[in-house]
mmCIF file of C-alpha atoms (C1' of nucleotides) in Angstrom:
data_model
loop_
_atom_site.group_PDB
_atom_site.id
_atom_site.type_symbol
_atom_site.label_atom_id
_atom_site.label_comp_id
_atom_site.label_asym_id
_atom_site.label_seq_id
_atom_site.Cartn_x
_atom_site.Cartn_y
_atom_site.Cartn_z
ATOM 1 C CA MET A 211 -0.022 0.024 0.078
ATOM 2 C CA PRO A 212 2.018 2.868 1.170
ATOM 3 C CA GLU A 213 5.115 4.100 -0.762
ATOM 4 C CA LEU A 214 7.185 7.212 -0.012
ATOM 5 C CA PRO A 215 4.597 9.655 -1.067
ATOM 6 C CA GLU A 216 1.798 8.026 1.112
ATOM 7 C CA VAL A 217 4.131 7.713 4.127
ATOM 8 C CA GLU A 218 5.269 11.320 3.720
ATOM 9 C CA THR A 219 1.595 12.136 3.671
ATOM 10 C CA VAL A 220 0.782 10.269 6.704
ATOM 11 C CA LYS A 221 3.989 11.548 8.556
ATOM 12 C CA ASN A 222 2.915 15.131 7.897
ATOM 13 C CA LYS A 223 -0.679 14.638 9.013
ATOM 14 C CA ILE A 224 0.420 12.830 12.276
ATOM 15 C CA TRP A 225 2.696 15.880 13.070
ATOM 16 C CA HIS A 226 -0.119 18.227 12.481
ATOM 17 C CA HIS A 227 -2.196 16.297 15.096
ATOM 18 C CA ILE A 228 0.335 15.353 17.801
ATOM 19 C CA HIS A 229 3.316 17.744 17.897
ATOM 20 C CA HIS A 230 4.338 18.532 21.470
ATOM 21 C CA LYS A 231 1.257 16.723 22.815
ATOM 22 C CA LYS A 232 1.873 14.535 25.798
ATOM 23 C CA ILE A 233 1.029 10.864 25.349
ATOM 24 C CA LEU A 234 -1.012 9.714 28.289
ATOM 25 C CA SER A 235 -1.274 6.015 27.602
ATOM 26 C CA ILE A 236 -0.575 3.376 25.021
ATOM 27 C CA GLU A 237 -2.953 0.275 24.709
ATOM 28 C CA ILE A 238 -1.509 -2.686 22.733
ATOM 29 C CA LYS A 239 -4.405 -4.872 21.728
ATOM 30 C CA ARG A 240 -2.438 -7.259 19.785
ATOM 31 C CA LYS A 241 1.200 -8.172 20.759
ATOM 32 C CA GLU A 242 2.346 -9.170 17.351
ATOM 33 C CA LEU A 243 1.986 -7.528 13.966
ATOM 34 C CA ARG A 244 4.504 -8.892 11.340
ATOM 35 C CA PHE A 245 7.041 -8.966 14.269
ATOM 36 C CA PRO A 246 6.251 -8.905 18.086
ATOM 37 C CA LEU A 247 5.759 -5.301 19.139
ATOM 38 C CA PRO A 248 8.747 -4.004 21.073
ATOM 39 C CA LYS A 249 8.600 -4.827 24.802
ATOM 40 C CA ASN A 250 9.604 -1.291 25.875
ATOM 41 C CA LEU A 251 7.135 0.565 23.665
ATOM 42 C CA VAL A 252 4.730 1.361 26.429
ATOM 43 C CA ASP A 253 7.357 2.137 29.064
ATOM 44 C CA ASN A 254 9.460 4.168 26.797
ATOM 45 C CA PHE A 255 6.596 6.353 25.232
ATOM 46 C CA SER A 256 3.864 6.602 27.848
ATOM 47 C CA LYS A 257 3.938 10.086 29.536
ATOM 48 C CA SER A 258 6.462 11.440 27.064
ATOM 49 C CA TYR A 259 6.131 14.139 24.287
ATOM 50 C CA ILE A 260 6.680 13.462 20.630
ATOM 51 C CA GLU A 261 9.246 16.134 19.657
ATOM 52 C CA SER A 262 9.830 15.286 16.088
ATOM 53 C CA ILE A 263 8.774 13.112 13.260
ATOM 54 C CA LYS A 264 10.847 12.060 10.386
ATOM 55 C CA ARG A 265 10.682 9.574 7.293
ATOM 56 C CA HIS A 266 13.298 7.533 5.668
ATOM 57 C CA GLY A 267 12.078 5.573 2.751
ATOM 58 C CA LYS A 268 8.848 3.940 3.896
ATOM 59 C CA TYR A 269 9.599 4.277 7.656
ATOM 60 C CA ILE A 270 8.116 6.822 9.944
ATOM 61 C CA ILE A 271 10.258 7.632 12.871
ATOM 62 C CA PHE A 272 8.963 9.359 16.145
ATOM 63 C CA GLU A 273 11.379 10.797 18.569
ATOM 64 C CA ASN A 274 10.270 11.778 22.026
ATOM 65 C CA ASN A 275 11.651 14.002 24.885
ATOM 66 C CA HIS A 276 13.654 11.255 26.242
ATOM 67 C CA SER A 277 15.615 10.676 22.815
ATOM 68 C CA HIS A 278 13.696 7.339 22.373
ATOM 69 C CA CYS A 279 12.688 6.586 18.767
ATOM 70 C CA LEU A 280 9.635 4.611 17.747
ATOM 71 C CA ILE A 281 10.220 3.098 14.048
ATOM 72 C CA ILE A 282 7.107 2.264 12.163
ATOM 73 C CA HIS A 283 6.538 0.455 8.798
ATOM 74 C CA LEU A 284 2.967 0.440 7.472
ATOM 75 C CA GLY A 285 3.362 -2.700 5.349
ATOM 76 C CA MET A 286 0.661 -2.999 2.864
ATOM 77 C CA THR A 287 -2.413 -2.050 4.959
ATOM 78 C CA GLY A 288 -1.284 -0.203 7.893
ATOM 79 C CA ARG A 289 -2.995 3.088 8.858
ATOM 80 C CA PHE A 290 -3.094 5.697 11.463
ATOM 81 C CA ILE A 291 -6.433 7.194 12.524
ATOM 82 C CA PHE A 292 -7.190 10.246 14.456
ATOM 83 C CA SER A 293 -10.379 11.157 16.409
ATOM 84 C CA HIS A 294 -11.305 13.111 19.472
ATOM 85 C CA ASP A 295 -14.393 11.139 19.947
ATOM 86 C CA LYS A 296 -15.518 7.396 19.692
ATOM 87 C CA ASP A 297 -17.075 7.922 16.312
ATOM 88 C CA PHE A 298 -14.847 6.250 13.714
ATOM 89 C CA SER A 299 -17.777 5.654 11.244
ATOM 90 C CA TYR A 300 -16.188 7.894 8.730
ATOM 91 C CA PHE A 301 -13.262 5.563 8.661
ATOM 92 C CA TYR A 302 -14.728 1.972 9.316
ATOM 93 C CA HIS A 303 -17.645 0.852 7.367
ATOM 94 C CA ASP A 304 -17.842 -2.178 9.495
ATOM 95 C CA GLN A 305 -17.444 -2.136 13.218
ATOM 96 C CA LYS A 306 -16.250 -5.830 13.353
ATOM 97 C CA LEU A 307 -13.336 -4.818 11.164
ATOM 98 C CA LYS A 308 -12.302 -2.030 13.537
ATOM 99 C CA GLU A 309 -12.442 -4.446 16.471
ATOM 100 C CA CYS A 310 -10.502 -7.167 14.623
ATOM 101 C CA HIS A 311 -7.777 -4.890 13.159
ATOM 102 C CA GLU A 312 -7.053 -2.074 15.480
ATOM 103 C CA HIS A 313 -3.836 -3.096 17.192
ATOM 104 C CA VAL A 314 -2.312 -0.114 18.991
ATOM 105 C CA VAL A 315 -4.132 2.908 20.458
ATOM 106 C CA PHE A 316 -2.080 6.013 21.697
ATOM 107 C CA THR A 317 -4.235 8.345 23.907
ATOM 108 C CA PHE A 318 -2.976 12.107 24.325
ATOM 109 C CA GLU A 319 -3.505 14.225 27.208
ATOM 110 C CA ASP A 320 -6.219 16.341 25.397
ATOM 111 C CA GLY A 321 -8.245 13.079 24.731
ATOM 112 C CA GLN A 322 -7.308 12.654 21.238
ATOM 113 C CA SER A 323 -6.290 9.121 20.111
ATOM 114 C CA MET A 324 -4.034 7.976 17.406
ATOM 115 C CA ARG A 325 -5.091 4.321 16.390
ATOM 116 C CA TYR A 326 -3.033 1.902 14.390
ATOM 117 C CA TYR A 327 -5.016 -0.228 12.177
ATOM 118 C CA ASP A 328 -3.648 -2.901 9.932
ATOM 119 C CA PRO A 329 -5.808 -5.877 8.571
ATOM 120 C CA ARG A 330 -2.997 -7.750 6.969
ATOM 121 C CA ARG A 331 -0.485 -6.963 9.734
ATOM 122 C CA PHE A 332 2.464 -6.738 7.415
ATOM 123 C CA GLY A 333 3.394 -3.497 9.247
ATOM 124 C CA TYR A 334 5.700 -3.607 12.068
ATOM 125 C CA MET A 335 7.221 -1.334 14.848
ATOM 126 C CA ASP A 336 10.656 -1.138 16.644
ATOM 127 C CA THR A 337 12.274 1.167 19.225
ATOM 128 C CA ALA A 338 15.802 2.585 19.280
ATOM 129 C CA CYS A 339 17.862 5.281 20.977
ATOM 130 C CA GLN A 340 18.250 8.338 18.978
ATOM 131 C CA GLN A 341 22.100 8.272 19.305
ATOM 132 C CA THR A 342 22.139 4.689 17.578
ATOM 133 C CA LEU A 343 19.085 5.088 15.551
ATOM 134 C CA TYR A 344 20.729 3.940 12.234
ATOM 135 C CA GLU A 345 22.140 0.869 13.718
ATOM 136 C CA ASN A 346 18.593 -0.271 14.001
ATOM 137 C CA ARG A 347 18.115 -3.697 12.149
ATOM 138 C CA PHE A 348 15.760 -2.140 9.816
ATOM 139 C CA LEU A 349 17.105 1.125 9.192
ATOM 140 C CA LYS A 350 20.694 0.180 8.691
ATOM 141 C CA LYS A 351 19.835 -1.703 5.548
ATOM 142 C CA LEU A 352 18.213 1.409 3.819
ATOM 143 C CA GLY A 353 19.688 3.290 0.977
ATOM 144 C CA ILE A 354 19.395 6.867 0.096
ATOM 145 C CA ASP A 355 15.975 8.244 0.571
ATOM 146 C CA GLY A 356 14.217 8.634 -2.683
ATOM 147 C CA LEU A 357 13.907 12.315 -2.594
ATOM 148 C CA ASN A 358 17.527 12.906 -2.107
ATOM 149 C CA ILE A 359 18.927 10.710 -4.881
ATOM 150 C CA SER A 360 19.994 13.569 -7.116
ATOM 151 C CA GLU A 361 23.159 14.154 -5.003
ATOM 152 C CA HIS A 362 24.084 10.430 -4.938
ATOM 153 C CA ILE A 363 24.043 9.349 -8.560
ATOM 154 C CA ASP A 364 27.432 7.586 -8.377
ATOM 155 C CA PRO A 365 26.722 5.036 -5.951
ATOM 156 C CA ILE A 366 23.447 4.231 -7.650
ATOM 157 C CA TYR A 367 25.117 3.985 -11.077
ATOM 158 C CA MET A 368 27.974 1.832 -9.703
ATOM 159 C CA LYS A 369 25.575 -0.693 -8.154
ATOM 160 C CA CYS A 370 23.747 -0.716 -11.410
ATOM 161 C CA GLN A 371 26.824 -1.277 -13.296
ATOM 162 C CA LYS A 372 27.388 -4.430 -11.303
ATOM 163 C CA SER A 373 24.074 -6.138 -11.838
ATOM 164 C CA LYS A 374 22.243 -7.986 -14.529
ATOM 165 C CA THR A 375 18.904 -7.479 -12.519
ATOM 166 C CA PRO A 376 16.233 -5.680 -14.618
ATOM 167 C CA ILE A 377 16.157 -1.951 -13.761
ATOM 168 C CA LYS A 378 12.709 -2.142 -12.323
ATOM 169 C CA ASN A 379 13.863 -4.676 -9.601
ATOM 170 C CA MET A 380 16.721 -2.513 -8.892
ATOM 171 C CA LEU A 381 14.382 0.399 -8.161
ATOM 172 C CA LEU A 382 12.438 -1.624 -5.605
ATOM 173 C CA ASP A 383 15.617 -2.694 -3.898
ATOM 174 C CA GLN A 384 15.266 -0.589 -0.541
ATOM 175 C CA SER A 385 18.982 -0.854 0.115
ATOM 176 C CA LEU A 386 19.642 1.294 -2.873
ATOM 177 C CA ILE A 387 17.014 3.791 -3.059
ATOM 178 C CA ALA A 388 14.604 3.807 -0.106
ATOM 179 C CA GLY A 389 10.936 4.561 -0.595
ATOM 180 C CA VAL A 390 10.309 3.531 -4.342
ATOM 181 C CA GLY A 391 7.783 0.777 -4.506
ATOM 182 C CA ASN A 392 5.896 -0.945 -7.227
ATOM 183 C CA ILE A 393 3.732 1.904 -8.518
ATOM 184 C CA TYR A 394 6.342 4.634 -8.498
ATOM 185 C CA ALA A 395 9.014 2.371 -10.099
ATOM 186 C CA SER A 396 6.590 1.680 -13.179
ATOM 187 C CA GLU A 397 5.675 5.444 -13.337
ATOM 188 C CA ALA A 398 9.364 6.631 -13.246
ATOM 189 C CA LEU A 399 10.471 4.142 -15.845
ATOM 190 C CA TRP A 400 7.681 5.345 -18.228
ATOM 191 C CA ARG A 401 8.600 9.034 -17.713
ATOM 192 C CA SER A 402 12.107 7.936 -18.382
ATOM 193 C CA GLN A 403 11.231 5.801 -21.379
ATOM 194 C CA ILE A 404 13.194 2.943 -20.102
ATOM 195 C CA ASN A 405 11.886 -0.584 -20.358
ATOM 196 C CA PRO A 406 11.265 -2.297 -17.025
ATOM 197 C CA GLU A 407 13.263 -5.355 -18.073
ATOM 198 C CA GLN A 408 16.313 -3.698 -19.386
ATOM 199 C CA LYS A 409 19.232 -5.066 -17.430
ATOM 200 C CA SER A 410 20.549 -2.156 -15.059
ATOM 201 C CA CYS A 411 24.165 -2.885 -16.165
ATOM 202 C CA THR A 412 23.257 -1.573 -19.618
ATOM 203 C CA LEU A 413 22.118 1.855 -18.550
ATOM 204 C CA SER A 414 24.427 4.737 -19.109
ATOM 205 C CA LYS A 415 25.236 7.171 -16.464
ATOM 206 C CA LYS A 416 23.264 9.819 -18.214
ATOM 207 C CA GLN A 417 20.344 7.449 -18.357
ATOM 208 C CA ILE A 418 20.652 6.777 -14.604
ATOM 209 C CA LYS A 419 20.727 10.586 -13.889
ATOM 210 C CA HIS A 420 17.669 11.097 -16.018
ATOM 211 C CA LEU A 421 15.839 8.202 -14.367
ATOM 212 C CA ALA A 422 16.794 9.609 -10.767
ATOM 213 C CA ASP A 423 15.289 13.052 -11.879
ATOM 214 C CA HIS A 424 12.092 11.328 -12.963
ATOM 215 C CA ILE A 425 11.996 9.291 -9.692
ATOM 216 C CA ILE A 426 12.269 12.530 -7.750
ATOM 217 C CA HIS A 427 9.639 14.360 -9.791
ATOM 218 C CA VAL A 428 7.061 11.493 -9.701
ATOM 219 C CA LEU A 429 7.443 11.096 -6.011
ATOM 220 C CA GLN A 430 6.991 14.958 -5.568
ATOM 221 C CA ASP A 431 3.963 15.069 -7.778
ATOM 222 C CA ALA A 432 2.515 12.183 -5.960
ATOM 223 C CA ILE A 433 3.095 13.909 -2.519
ATOM 224 C CA SER A 434 1.430 16.928 -3.883
ATOM 225 C CA ALA A 435 -1.587 14.989 -4.664
ATOM 226 C CA GLY A 436 -1.679 13.337 -1.195
ATOM 227 C CA GLY A 437 -0.427 9.942 -2.472
ATOM 228 C CA SER A 438 -2.193 7.221 -4.523
ATOM 229 C CA THR A 439 -5.250 5.312 -3.370
ATOM 230 C CA LEU A 440 -5.959 1.957 -5.288
ATOM 231 C CA LYS A 441 -7.940 0.343 -2.647
ATOM 232 C CA ASP A 442 -6.563 0.515 0.882
ATOM 233 C CA TYR A 443 -4.722 3.719 1.510
ATOM 234 C CA LYS A 444 -6.189 6.456 3.365
ATOM 235 C CA ASP A 445 -4.368 9.191 5.264
ATOM 236 C CA PRO A 446 -4.989 9.750 9.127
ATOM 237 C CA GLU A 447 -7.965 11.785 8.547
ATOM 238 C CA GLY A 448 -9.637 9.409 6.312
ATOM 239 C CA ASN A 449 -8.755 11.045 3.138
ATOM 240 C CA LYS A 450 -8.035 9.151 -0.102
ATOM 241 C CA GLY A 451 -4.961 10.090 -2.175
ATOM 242 C CA GLN A 452 -5.538 11.509 -5.709
ATOM 243 C CA PHE A 453 -2.322 10.702 -7.678
ATOM 244 C CA GLN A 454 -4.028 7.464 -9.011
ATOM 245 C CA ASN A 455 -5.882 9.764 -11.361
ATOM 246 C CA ARG A 456 -2.790 10.797 -12.829
ATOM 247 C CA PHE A 457 -1.067 7.606 -13.415
ATOM 248 C CA ASP A 458 0.623 7.234 -16.906
ATOM 249 C CA VAL A 459 0.942 3.491 -16.710
ATOM 250 C CA TYR A 460 0.113 1.924 -13.481
ATOM 251 C CA ASP A 461 -3.364 0.200 -13.369
ATOM 252 C CA ARG A 462 -3.704 1.272 -17.073
ATOM 253 C CA LYS A 463 -3.593 -2.020 -19.017
ATOM 254 C CA ASP A 464 -4.932 -1.782 -22.546
ATOM 255 C CA LYS A 465 -5.354 1.986 -22.297
ATOM 256 C CA PRO A 466 -3.599 4.248 -24.821
ATOM 257 C CA CYS A 467 -0.230 5.497 -23.810
ATOM 258 C CA ASN A 468 -0.302 9.260 -22.845
ATOM 259 C CA ARG A 469 2.451 9.893 -25.214
ATOM 260 C CA ASN A 470 0.070 9.260 -28.058
ATOM 261 C CA ASP A 471 2.618 7.149 -29.862
ATOM 262 C CA GLY A 472 -0.046 4.606 -30.908
ATOM 263 C CA GLY A 473 1.113 2.118 -28.075
ATOM 264 C CA PHE A 474 -1.303 0.467 -25.456
ATOM 265 C CA ILE A 475 -0.168 -0.089 -21.938
ATOM 266 C CA LYS A 476 0.863 -3.670 -21.248
ATOM 267 C CA LYS A 477 0.988 -5.479 -17.898
ATOM 268 C CA MET A 478 3.475 -8.164 -16.969
ATOM 269 C CA SER A 479 4.697 -9.690 -14.023
ATOM 270 C CA MET A 480 8.089 -9.184 -12.779
ATOM 271 C CA SER A 481 9.291 -11.281 -9.679
ATOM 272 C CA GLY A 482 5.570 -11.717 -9.001
ATOM 273 C CA ARG A 483 4.872 -8.004 -9.047
ATOM 274 C CA ALA A 484 2.542 -6.261 -11.444
ATOM 275 C CA THR A 485 4.614 -4.164 -13.877
ATOM 276 C CA TYR A 486 2.989 -1.681 -16.525
ATOM 277 C CA PHE A 487 4.875 -0.090 -19.540
ATOM 278 C CA CYS A 488 4.257 0.969 -22.933
ATOM 279 C CA PRO A 489 5.816 -1.221 -25.669
ATOM 280 C CA ILE A 490 6.263 1.571 -28.085
ATOM 281 C CA CYS A 491 8.015 4.283 -26.169
ATOM 282 C CA GLN A 492 9.815 1.958 -23.497
ATOM 283 C CA LYS A 493 11.338 -0.408 -25.981
ATOM 284 C CA ASN A 494 14.550 -2.158 -24.847
ATOM 285 C CA ASN A 495 17.764 -0.598 -26.220
ATOM 286 C "C1'" DC B 5 27.716 -12.066 -1.450
ATOM 287 C "C1'" DG B 6 23.926 -11.813 -4.854
ATOM 288 C "C1'" DA B 7 19.794 -13.572 -6.885
ATOM 289 C "C1'" DT B 8 15.438 -16.047 -6.314
ATOM 290 C "C1'" DG B 9 11.402 -17.863 -4.258
ATOM 291 C "C1'" DC B 10 8.539 -18.378 -0.196
ATOM 292 C "C1'" DC B 11 5.835 -16.610 3.043
ATOM 293 C "C1'" DC B 12 3.403 -13.621 6.597
ATOM 294 C "C1'" DC B 13 -2.221 -12.112 6.381
ATOM 295 C "C1'" DT B 14 -6.922 -10.397 5.179
ATOM 296 C "C1'" DG B 15 -10.333 -8.486 1.970
ATOM 297 C "C1'" DA B 16 -12.003 -6.912 -2.595
ATOM 298 C "C1'" DG B 17 -13.425 -8.026 -6.785
ATOM 299 C "C1'" DA B 18 -13.930 -11.156 -10.899
ATOM 300 C "C1'" DG B 19 -15.884 -15.092 -12.557
ATOM 301 C "C1'" DC B 20 -19.023 -18.863 -12.396
ATOM 302 C "C1'" DT C 216 -26.918 -14.450 -4.176
ATOM 303 C "C1'" DG C 217 -23.158 -17.182 -2.908
ATOM 304 C "C1'" DC C 218 -19.294 -19.644 -3.605
ATOM 305 C "C1'" DT C 219 -14.256 -20.101 -5.060
ATOM 306 C "C1'" DC C 220 -10.311 -18.144 -7.032
ATOM 307 C "C1'" DT C 221 -6.867 -14.641 -7.842
ATOM 308 C "C1'" DC C 222 -4.612 -10.726 -6.760
ATOM 309 C "C1'" DA C 223 -2.879 -6.556 -3.898
ATOM 310 C "C1'" DG C 224 0.996 -1.023 -3.473
ATOM 311 C "C1'" DG C 225 6.239 -4.888 1.166
ATOM 312 C "C1'" DG C 226 9.965 -6.964 2.555
ATOM 313 C "C1'" DG C 227 12.475 -10.484 5.773
ATOM 314 C "C1'" DC C 228 14.450 -14.626 5.506
ATOM 315 C "C1'" DA C 229 15.935 -19.199 3.715
ATOM 316 C "C1'" DT C 230 18.149 -21.254 0.229
ATOM 317 C "C1'" DC C 231 20.946 -21.967 -3.521
#
DNA sequence: CGATGCCCCTGAGAGC
DNA sequence: TGCTCTCAGGGGCATC
């Protein structure tokens, strides 16, 4: 579900709701998501203030006034939901779903709650100290954040040079570029007129630079649109994203290419993931 | 060490 | 209408 633009949107909305508020209590309703929830979550964060929120790739990182960090990955269906009252009907069309899938509830001093909801439970949380944050087992594996890659073309180009992996699979490798997922990989390749199956080692440095620029632009465009909603994603206020209305290839199988080159968007599977491209303007070199 | 496939889990939607 | 099947935007981990 959420890739970099959706996670960025979630992060900004969360900050709007909770900055400098005191967490009164944390209720863990299910001890295990994808992994067991950190044992010190309640002790380290109850009665503390969230002083900052940042994002790296698809991870959200909260830091409190005791320099404890809470690291959160939303997986495919993780959401945060805010409300002052107990009426979440705008968010849950079915009360049973709410009860089954609401796993962690943060309650703030002013009565507001921030609820983590995740039906598939592919999301996960971890804790770390601010000083050793990037030694965390998840964060230490991450590459450059997708929005910052323009200043880091050399390491990206070098890794591409060494691999026969299709370029689309390289873009999904979070240890190279953090935050690009299946949707934005297809979109950035279309904008760059590169075939998803082209071996990454065959791309020139100029092509990599071009591709990096298009990745940044597509991520920024999607952030401006509040992310993309295909089915699951909603931001913490219950809003859907709008970028799905501006996809050039993703979910546009058999539709005409937006370059008006006579091509029709094709869908194929790469490493088990849906991949969309135009066979005319994204021919292999 | 790099590449590949499996698997975690539920719900929506298509097809019959 | 109701059943069954397929698929979904992620990524850790075992295996080769």
